[in-house]
Tab-separated table of C-alpha atoms and ligand atoms in Angstrom:
chain	number	residue	atom	x	y	z
A	1	MET	CA	226.287	268.364	131.850
A	2	THR	CA	228.413	265.250	130.975
A	3	ALA	CA	226.609	262.577	129.007
A	4	THR	CA	225.774	259.473	130.873
A	5	THR	CA	227.809	256.292	129.928
A	6	PHE	CA	225.604	253.505	129.217
A	7	THR	CA	227.177	249.554	129.917
A	8	PRO	CA	227.508	247.757	126.676
A	9	ARG	CA	224.526	245.623	126.380
A	10	VAL	CA	223.340	243.459	123.421
A	11	PHE	CA	219.556	242.665	123.022
A	12	SER	CA	218.117	241.073	119.768
A	13	GLY	CA	214.539	239.227	118.843
A	14	ILE	CA	213.025	237.164	116.252
A	15	GLN	CA	209.372	236.439	115.662
A	16	PRO	CA	208.119	232.485	116.140
A	17	THR	CA	206.259	232.618	112.740
A	18	ASN	CA	207.098	229.627	110.722
A	19	HIS	CA	210.186	228.090	110.449
A	20	LEU	CA	214.071	229.728	110.566
A	21	GLN	CA	214.985	230.105	107.340
A	22	LEU	CA	218.957	230.654	106.143
A	23	GLY	CA	218.565	234.976	106.226
A	24	ASN	CA	217.744	234.650	109.441
A	25	TYR	CA	220.166	232.363	110.822
A	26	LEU	CA	222.896	234.140	108.418
A	27	GLY	CA	221.482	237.879	108.714
A	28	ALA	CA	220.702	237.406	112.509
A	29	VAL	CA	221.135	234.102	114.994
A	30	LYS	CA	224.600	233.482	113.662
A	31	ARG	CA	225.804	237.202	114.384
A	32	PHE	CA	223.976	237.121	117.909
A	33	VAL	CA	226.435	233.852	118.856
A	34	GLU	CA	229.447	235.901	117.437
A	35	MET	CA	228.254	238.617	119.762
A	36	GLN	CA	227.972	236.281	122.740
A	37	ASN	CA	231.438	234.669	122.235
A	38	ASN	CA	232.728	238.325	122.138
A	39	GLY	CA	231.824	238.314	125.809
A	40	ILE	CA	229.614	241.166	125.903
A	41	GLU	CA	226.295	241.004	127.805
A	42	THR	CA	224.072	239.331	125.497
A	43	VAL	CA	219.728	239.201	126.002
A	44	TYR	CA	218.195	237.183	123.111
A	45	CYS	CA	214.320	237.205	122.976
A	46	ILE	CA	211.643	235.222	120.985
A	47	VAL	CA	209.211	237.827	120.402
A	48	ASP	CA	205.854	236.086	121.053
A	49	LEU	CA	203.667	239.438	121.783
A	50	HIS	CA	205.299	240.652	118.321
A	51	ALA	CA	203.906	237.307	116.557
A	52	ILE	CA	200.410	237.831	117.447
A	53	THR	CA	200.319	241.196	115.770
A	54	THR	CA	198.979	238.644	112.664
A	55	TRP	CA	196.791	235.641	113.417
A	56	GLN	CA	198.762	232.685	115.180
A	57	ASP	CA	197.001	229.349	116.253
A	58	PRO	CA	198.101	228.784	119.854
A	59	ALA	CA	199.482	225.334	119.010
A	60	ASP	CA	201.358	226.527	116.381
A	61	LEU	CA	202.705	229.308	118.451
A	62	ARG	CA	203.669	227.080	121.032
A	63	HIS	CA	205.576	224.861	118.848
A	64	ALA	CA	207.290	227.617	116.762
A	65	THR	CA	208.663	229.337	120.156
A	66	ARG	CA	210.084	226.198	121.081
A	67	GLU	CA	211.529	225.469	117.491
A	68	LEU	CA	212.877	228.798	117.766
A	69	ALA	CA	214.373	228.363	120.995
A	70	ALA	CA	216.076	224.951	119.691
A	71	GLY	CA	217.130	226.912	116.621
A	72	TYR	CA	219.109	229.804	118.584
A	73	ILE	CA	220.730	226.866	121.080
A	74	ALA	CA	221.883	224.529	117.887
A	75	SER	CA	223.286	227.408	116.244
A	76	GLY	CA	225.342	228.104	119.411
A	77	LEU	CA	223.635	230.149	121.539
A	78	ASP	CA	224.554	229.053	125.377
A	79	PRO	CA	221.645	230.080	127.502
A	80	GLU	CA	223.903	230.271	130.559
A	81	ARG	CA	226.045	232.832	128.641
A	82	SER	CA	223.512	234.658	127.381
A	83	ILE	CA	219.925	235.222	128.542
A	84	LEU	CA	217.435	233.564	126.247
A	85	PHE	CA	213.810	233.932	126.837
A	86	ASN	CA	210.342	234.370	125.499
A	87	GLN	CA	208.934	238.173	125.506
A	88	SER	CA	205.557	237.243	126.993
A	89	GLN	CA	207.029	236.047	130.171
A	90	VAL	CA	208.845	239.223	130.992
A	91	PRO	CA	205.664	241.807	131.836
A	92	GLY	CA	207.792	244.514	131.569
A	93	HIS	CA	207.592	244.491	127.749
A	94	ALA	CA	203.994	245.309	127.311
A	95	GLN	CA	203.736	247.456	130.029
A	96	LEU	CA	206.903	249.860	128.605
A	97	ALA	CA	205.242	249.481	125.178
A	98	TRP	CA	202.233	251.579	126.515
A	99	ILE	CA	204.253	254.234	127.552
A	100	PHE	CA	205.727	254.516	124.344
A	101	ASN	CA	202.712	254.338	122.545
A	102	CYS	CA	202.041	257.750	124.530
A	103	VAL	CA	205.401	259.100	123.584
A	104	ALA	CA	205.419	257.941	119.570
A	105	ARG	CA	203.753	260.161	117.255
A	106	VAL	CA	200.935	258.558	114.936
A	107	GLY	CA	203.038	260.399	111.980
A	108	TRP	CA	205.808	258.188	113.078
A	109	MET	CA	204.154	254.874	112.856
A	110	ASN	CA	202.329	256.055	109.556
A	111	ARG	CA	206.045	256.121	107.797
A	112	MET	CA	206.808	252.342	108.715
A	113	THR	CA	207.402	250.463	105.767
A	114	GLN	CA	207.232	247.315	107.470
A	115	PHE	CA	203.395	247.963	108.362
A	116	LYS	CA	202.528	249.036	104.727
A	117	ASP	CA	204.146	245.918	103.833
A	118	LYS	CA	202.329	243.558	106.044
A	119	ALA	CA	198.996	245.351	106.195
A	120	GLY	CA	199.147	245.346	102.510
A	121	LYS	CA	195.759	246.733	100.721
A	122	ASN	CA	193.563	245.981	103.286
A	123	ALA	CA	195.126	248.352	106.321
A	124	GLU	CA	191.816	249.030	107.552
A	125	ASN	CA	191.393	245.499	108.737
A	126	ALA	CA	195.026	245.303	110.107
A	127	SER	CA	195.233	244.549	114.029
A	128	LEU	CA	196.008	247.760	115.906
A	129	GLY	CA	199.068	245.787	117.643
A	130	LEU	CA	200.339	245.512	113.900
A	131	TYR	CA	200.473	249.182	113.730
A	132	ALA	CA	201.891	249.646	116.943
A	133	TYR	CA	204.178	246.951	116.781
A	134	PRO	CA	207.532	249.382	116.294
A	135	SER	CA	206.606	250.778	119.579
A	136	LEU	CA	206.974	247.356	121.378
A	137	MET	CA	209.883	246.462	119.638
A	138	ALA	CA	211.536	250.114	121.272
A	139	ALA	CA	210.224	248.630	124.500
A	140	ASP	CA	212.025	245.598	123.914
A	141	ILE	CA	215.193	247.152	123.223
A	142	LEU	CA	215.022	250.138	125.702
A	143	LEU	CA	213.813	247.864	128.883
A	144	TYR	CA	217.181	246.588	129.231
A	145	LYS	CA	219.046	249.748	127.957
A	146	ALA	CA	220.625	247.923	125.494
A	147	THR	CA	223.356	249.988	123.468
A	148	GLN	CA	223.550	247.468	120.533
A	149	VAL	CA	221.298	245.698	118.369
A	150	PRO	CA	222.047	242.900	115.422
A	151	VAL	CA	219.611	242.748	112.871
A	152	GLY	CA	219.377	242.524	109.242
A	153	GLU	CA	219.029	245.208	107.139
A	154	ASP	CA	215.420	245.353	106.960
A	155	GLN	CA	214.886	246.277	110.863
A	156	LYS	CA	216.765	249.431	110.355
A	157	GLN	CA	214.019	251.969	110.110
A	158	HIS	CA	212.518	250.296	113.443
A	159	LEU	CA	215.683	250.968	114.889
A	160	GLU	CA	215.719	254.660	114.103
A	161	LEU	CA	212.024	254.714	115.476
A	162	THR	CA	213.607	253.349	118.729
A	163	ARG	CA	216.161	256.392	118.788
A	164	ASP	CA	213.337	258.669	118.445
A	165	ILE	CA	211.336	257.194	120.955
A	166	ALA	CA	214.305	257.547	123.248
A	167	ALA	CA	215.482	260.959	122.399
A	168	LYS	CA	211.892	262.277	122.919
A	169	PHE	CA	211.499	260.567	126.149
A	170	ASN	CA	214.812	261.825	127.615
A	171	HIS	CA	213.831	265.327	126.348
A	172	ASP	CA	210.184	265.819	127.615
A	173	PHE	CA	211.059	264.176	130.963
A	174	LYS	CA	214.282	266.428	131.037
A	175	VAL	CA	216.167	263.362	132.139
A	176	ASP	CA	219.603	261.059	130.380
A	177	PHE	CA	217.957	258.245	130.857
A	178	PHE	CA	218.005	256.034	127.462
A	179	PRO	CA	220.692	255.104	125.539
A	180	MET	CA	220.700	256.122	121.667
A	181	THR	CA	220.839	252.427	120.769
A	182	GLU	CA	223.114	251.400	117.882
A	183	PRO	CA	221.997	249.134	115.202
A	184	VAL	CA	224.465	246.398	113.830
A	185	ILE	CA	224.045	245.469	110.736
A	186	GLU	CA	227.323	244.003	109.557
A	187	GLY	CA	228.480	241.364	107.219
A	188	THR	CA	227.940	240.085	103.717
A	189	ALA	CA	224.538	238.450	104.720
A	190	THR	CA	222.390	241.443	106.105
A	191	ARG	CA	220.053	240.761	103.216
A	192	VAL	CA	219.767	237.511	101.829
A	193	MET	CA	217.528	237.308	98.565
A	194	SER	CA	214.684	234.887	97.731
A	195	LEU	CA	216.422	232.080	95.566
A	196	ARG	CA	213.412	232.310	93.002
A	197	ASP	CA	213.860	235.818	92.727
A	198	GLY	CA	216.774	238.431	93.608
A	199	SER	CA	215.040	241.494	94.035
A	200	LYS	CA	212.662	240.054	97.085
A	201	LYS	CA	214.396	239.138	100.370
A	202	MET	CA	214.551	235.574	101.576
A	203	SER	CA	211.542	235.368	103.887
A	204	LYS	CA	209.528	232.641	106.359
A	205	SER	CA	206.412	233.862	104.867
A	206	ASP	CA	207.020	233.928	101.289
A	207	PRO	CA	204.527	231.259	99.742
A	208	SER	CA	207.088	229.609	97.639
A	209	ASP	CA	209.452	226.881	99.775
A	210	ALA	CA	211.578	226.697	96.893
A	211	SER	CA	212.404	230.567	97.649
A	212	ARG	CA	214.334	229.896	100.755
A	213	ILE	CA	216.506	227.303	102.790
A	214	ASN	CA	214.788	226.091	105.647
A	215	LEU	CA	216.934	225.349	108.594
A	216	THR	CA	215.348	222.105	109.076
A	217	ASP	CA	215.288	220.950	105.401
A	218	ASP	CA	217.252	217.823	104.840
A	219	ALA	CA	220.571	217.774	102.737
A	220	ASP	CA	218.444	216.583	99.589
A	221	THR	CA	216.058	219.458	99.834
A	222	ILE	CA	218.967	221.859	100.510
A	223	ALA	CA	220.966	220.632	97.560
A	224	GLN	CA	217.703	220.407	95.242
A	225	LYS	CA	216.780	224.100	96.325
A	226	PHE	CA	220.042	225.477	95.246
A	227	ARG	CA	220.563	223.618	91.998
A	228	LYS	CA	216.732	225.064	91.070
A	229	ALA	CA	217.830	228.341	92.335
A	230	ARG	CA	217.285	231.009	89.506
A	231	THR	CA	220.281	232.469	87.923
A	232	ASP	CA	221.830	233.741	84.626
A	233	ALA	CA	223.502	232.068	81.981
A	234	GLU	CA	226.817	233.706	82.494
A	235	PRO	CA	230.221	232.229	84.294
A	236	LEU	CA	231.245	233.592	87.160
A	237	PRO	CA	233.010	236.822	87.015
A	238	GLY	CA	236.561	237.426	88.532
A	239	THR	CA	235.783	240.585	90.632
A	240	ILE	CA	233.008	241.596	92.669
A	241	ASP	CA	232.310	244.609	90.111
A	242	GLY	CA	231.292	241.768	87.733
A	243	LEU	CA	228.277	240.692	89.899
A	244	LYS	CA	226.638	244.499	89.978
A	245	ASP	CA	223.915	243.736	87.754
A	246	ARG	CA	223.496	240.264	88.576
A	247	PRO	CA	221.223	240.099	91.641
A	248	GLU	CA	220.936	236.418	91.610
A	249	ALA	CA	224.634	235.703	91.211
A	250	ARG	CA	225.861	238.018	93.921
A	251	ASN	CA	223.116	236.845	96.409
A	252	LEU	CA	224.855	233.233	95.988
A	253	ILE	CA	228.242	234.254	96.523
A	254	ASN	CA	227.265	236.060	99.620
A	255	ILE	CA	225.331	233.163	100.793
A	256	TYR	CA	228.650	231.234	100.065
A	257	ALA	CA	231.099	233.848	101.876
A	258	ALA	CA	228.528	234.126	105.076
A	259	LEU	CA	228.542	230.274	105.361
A	260	ALA	CA	232.342	229.888	104.840
A	261	GLU	CA	233.023	233.035	106.721
A	262	GLN	CA	235.206	234.201	104.065
A	263	PRO	CA	235.071	237.816	102.240
A	264	PRO	CA	232.889	237.661	99.096
A	265	GLU	CA	236.334	238.679	97.113
A	266	ALA	CA	238.082	235.618	98.080
A	267	VAL	CA	235.078	233.497	96.942
A	268	VAL	CA	234.839	235.163	93.526
A	269	ALA	CA	238.465	234.367	93.023
A	270	GLU	CA	237.877	230.957	93.796
A	271	PHE	CA	235.172	230.479	91.265
A	272	ALA	CA	236.172	232.640	88.543
A	273	GLY	CA	235.476	231.836	85.192
A	274	LYS	CA	233.551	228.754	86.550
A	275	GLY	CA	229.977	228.185	85.313
A	276	PHE	CA	227.074	227.619	87.902
A	277	GLY	CA	226.890	223.908	87.413
A	278	ALA	CA	230.186	223.980	89.313
A	279	PHE	CA	229.356	226.728	91.603
A	280	LYS	CA	225.946	225.488	92.783
A	281	PRO	CA	226.880	222.199	94.058
A	282	ALA	CA	229.872	223.393	95.982
A	283	LEU	CA	227.673	225.879	97.681
A	284	ALA	CA	225.079	223.068	98.452
A	285	ASP	CA	227.715	220.936	99.977
A	286	LEU	CA	228.946	223.608	101.957
A	287	ALA	CA	225.430	224.755	103.075
A	288	VAL	CA	224.780	221.056	104.130
A	289	ALA	CA	228.056	220.960	106.161
A	290	ARG	CA	227.055	223.718	108.075
A	291	LEU	CA	223.571	223.345	108.570
A	292	SER	CA	222.689	219.641	108.807
A	293	PRO	CA	224.398	219.767	112.644
A	294	ILE	CA	222.216	222.273	113.341
A	295	ALA	CA	219.064	220.498	111.929
A	296	ASP	CA	220.142	217.678	113.690
A	297	GLU	CA	220.472	219.281	117.553
A	298	MET	CA	217.049	221.141	116.761
A	299	ALA	CA	215.390	217.790	116.536
A	300	ARG	CA	217.112	216.377	119.392
A	301	LEU	CA	216.417	219.609	121.417
A	302	MET	CA	212.771	219.237	120.280
A	303	ALA	CA	212.401	215.843	121.752
A	304	ASP	CA	212.083	217.058	125.290
A	305	PRO	CA	209.872	220.173	125.155
A	306	ALA	CA	210.004	220.590	128.987
A	307	GLU	CA	213.422	221.223	129.198
A	308	ILE	CA	213.054	224.086	126.341
A	309	ASP	CA	210.347	225.414	128.671
A	310	ARG	CA	212.288	225.255	131.648
A	311	ILE	CA	215.533	227.356	130.259
A	312	LEU	CA	213.136	230.141	128.621
A	313	GLY	CA	211.497	230.449	132.069
A	314	ASN	CA	215.330	230.306	133.779
A	315	GLY	CA	215.953	233.297	131.120
A	316	ALA	CA	212.868	235.058	131.809
A	317	GLU	CA	213.551	234.957	135.393
A	318	ARG	CA	217.018	236.487	134.448
A	319	ALA	CA	215.810	239.205	132.334
A	320	ASN	CA	212.982	240.191	134.393
A	321	ALA	CA	216.075	240.750	137.119
A	322	ILE	CA	217.275	243.399	134.806
A	323	ALA	CA	214.268	245.012	133.201
A	324	GLN	CA	212.332	245.200	136.617
A	325	PRO	CA	214.420	248.280	138.099
A	326	ILE	CA	214.456	250.090	134.823
A	327	LEU	CA	211.123	249.807	134.524
A	328	ASN	CA	210.582	251.312	138.321
A	329	ASP	CA	212.734	253.974	137.631
A	330	ILE	CA	210.703	254.739	134.053
A	331	TYR	CA	207.259	254.870	136.201
A	332	ASP	CA	208.933	257.073	138.367
A	333	ILE	CA	209.943	259.545	136.100
A	334	VAL	CA	206.761	259.517	134.218
A	335	GLY	CA	204.953	260.160	137.505
A	336	MET	CA	203.167	256.834	138.458
A	337	ILE	CA	202.533	256.019	142.318
A	338	ARG	CA	204.122	252.946	143.279
A	339	SER	CA	202.949	251.726	146.807
A	340	ARG	CA	201.887	248.289	146.201
A	341	PRO	CA	203.383	246.483	149.383
A	342	VAL	CA	205.426	243.919	147.620
B	401	AMP	P1	211.987	238.010	111.539
B	401	AMP	O1	211.914	236.669	110.755
B	401	AMP	O2	211.055	239.126	110.564
B	401	AMP	O3	211.537	237.988	112.866
B	401	AMP	O4	213.576	238.266	111.707
B	401	AMP	C1	214.513	238.007	112.428
B	401	AMP	C2	215.765	238.677	112.020
B	401	AMP	O5	216.261	237.991	110.925
B	401	AMP	C3	216.047	240.046	112.123
B	401	AMP	O6	217.039	240.455	112.431
B	401	AMP	C4	215.808	240.554	110.434
B	401	AMP	O7	216.323	241.420	109.782
B	401	AMP	C5	216.765	238.922	110.213
B	401	AMP	N1	216.077	238.427	109.134
B	401	AMP	C6	215.170	238.134	108.302
B	401	AMP	N2	215.191	237.635	106.999
B	401	AMP	C7	216.364	238.159	106.590
B	401	AMP	C8	217.274	237.901	105.390
B	401	AMP	N3	216.232	237.539	104.228
B	401	AMP	N4	218.627	238.381	105.129
B	401	AMP	C9	218.843	239.051	106.137
B	401	AMP	N5	218.511	239.190	107.405
B	401	AMP	C10	217.336	238.607	107.740
B	402	LIG	N1	210.874	243.487	114.394
B	402	LIG	C1	211.938	242.042	114.383
B	402	LIG	C2	211.954	241.463	113.186
B	402	LIG	O1	210.899	241.192	112.302
B	402	LIG	C3	211.698	241.515	115.745
B	402	LIG	C4	211.886	241.992	116.776
B	402	LIG	C5	211.287	242.197	117.762
B	402	LIG	C6	213.499	242.807	117.329
B	402	LIG	N2	212.091	243.334	118.764
B	402	LIG	C7	212.893	243.213	118.685
B	402	LIG	C8	214.435	242.576	116.647
B	402	LIG	C9	213.859	244.067	119.164
B	402	LIG	C10	215.644	243.346	117.531
B	402	LIG	C11	215.150	243.879	118.711
B	402	LIG	O2	212.751	240.777	112.754
């Protein structure tokens, strides 16, 4: 049998919870835009069904969904060239997730580190949805037979599970239906670390606001957060090797490199021998120059929520046009009768 070739298609998603932070921007959104600009078909989702695996106030969820849409667009995502939508408007995501709940094994879910981290000590009291989260994520990707998924480092395990689900489905039903999706974890910012603790990733949900740069922070706040960022007392080294045991310094260099679109080697060469007293203000200026146009554009877009909703609705229509025929094939493969008049 010759292997099926799958049309290249990119899919990725972000949860509409809290504000977008610099790690989301550099590790995900910025790269989504680069892939769009490379001419490949790109489908980008606001995963509101994933968001409710932990409690969300309904009004806050609506606001965060629109704000994330604004963040995507302000960062350069073009809703004509890419497909941009919120997950719940395409019912196939939840439908395929159910089928995948019956393909994935309990043992696989028990190994997911994100569940362990998010459920914490009180796993008995976590929602069933939080446990099944990776199965919905596999459905997001495979509903479009996506071949590439740009994400940050923390999502690697979920993408391996997606491949396991695809392989088991293909095997159980003796088909070559789903592609083996490739994670795309590239660049200098696949794991942006907290500004307060170089061993923790920067996160929307960290209780300390000083630990992260939010895309909505103003110039003064950005400068102040970098000024207060934890570092050691040494001057910057002349080579990347010199950053090995200096996680905080390495993180700031990587952030600079990603924002400047330069290799970290070039940044180290530029600042070799200088102290943080010189480097931090340069980093803050660069971050403000890159991020403040995005914040301004987000604010402009947020002034017209009806327009954002219209964009999401159109995107959902286009996403559904790809998804529905694939879902029909899946139902046929699984043995579901589809005889409802259309
Ligand atoms: P989340 O905010 O968890 O929905 O993450 C959305 C996307 O941003 C995923 O692709 C994550 O891997 C990525 N991401 C989140 N935090 C970071 C970080 N600190 N560094 C790099 N990528 C990140
Ligand atoms: N789990 C991802 C996160 O927390 C979000 C996500 C949901 C996703 N579905 C996806 C990412 C599909 C890539 C592809 O960041």
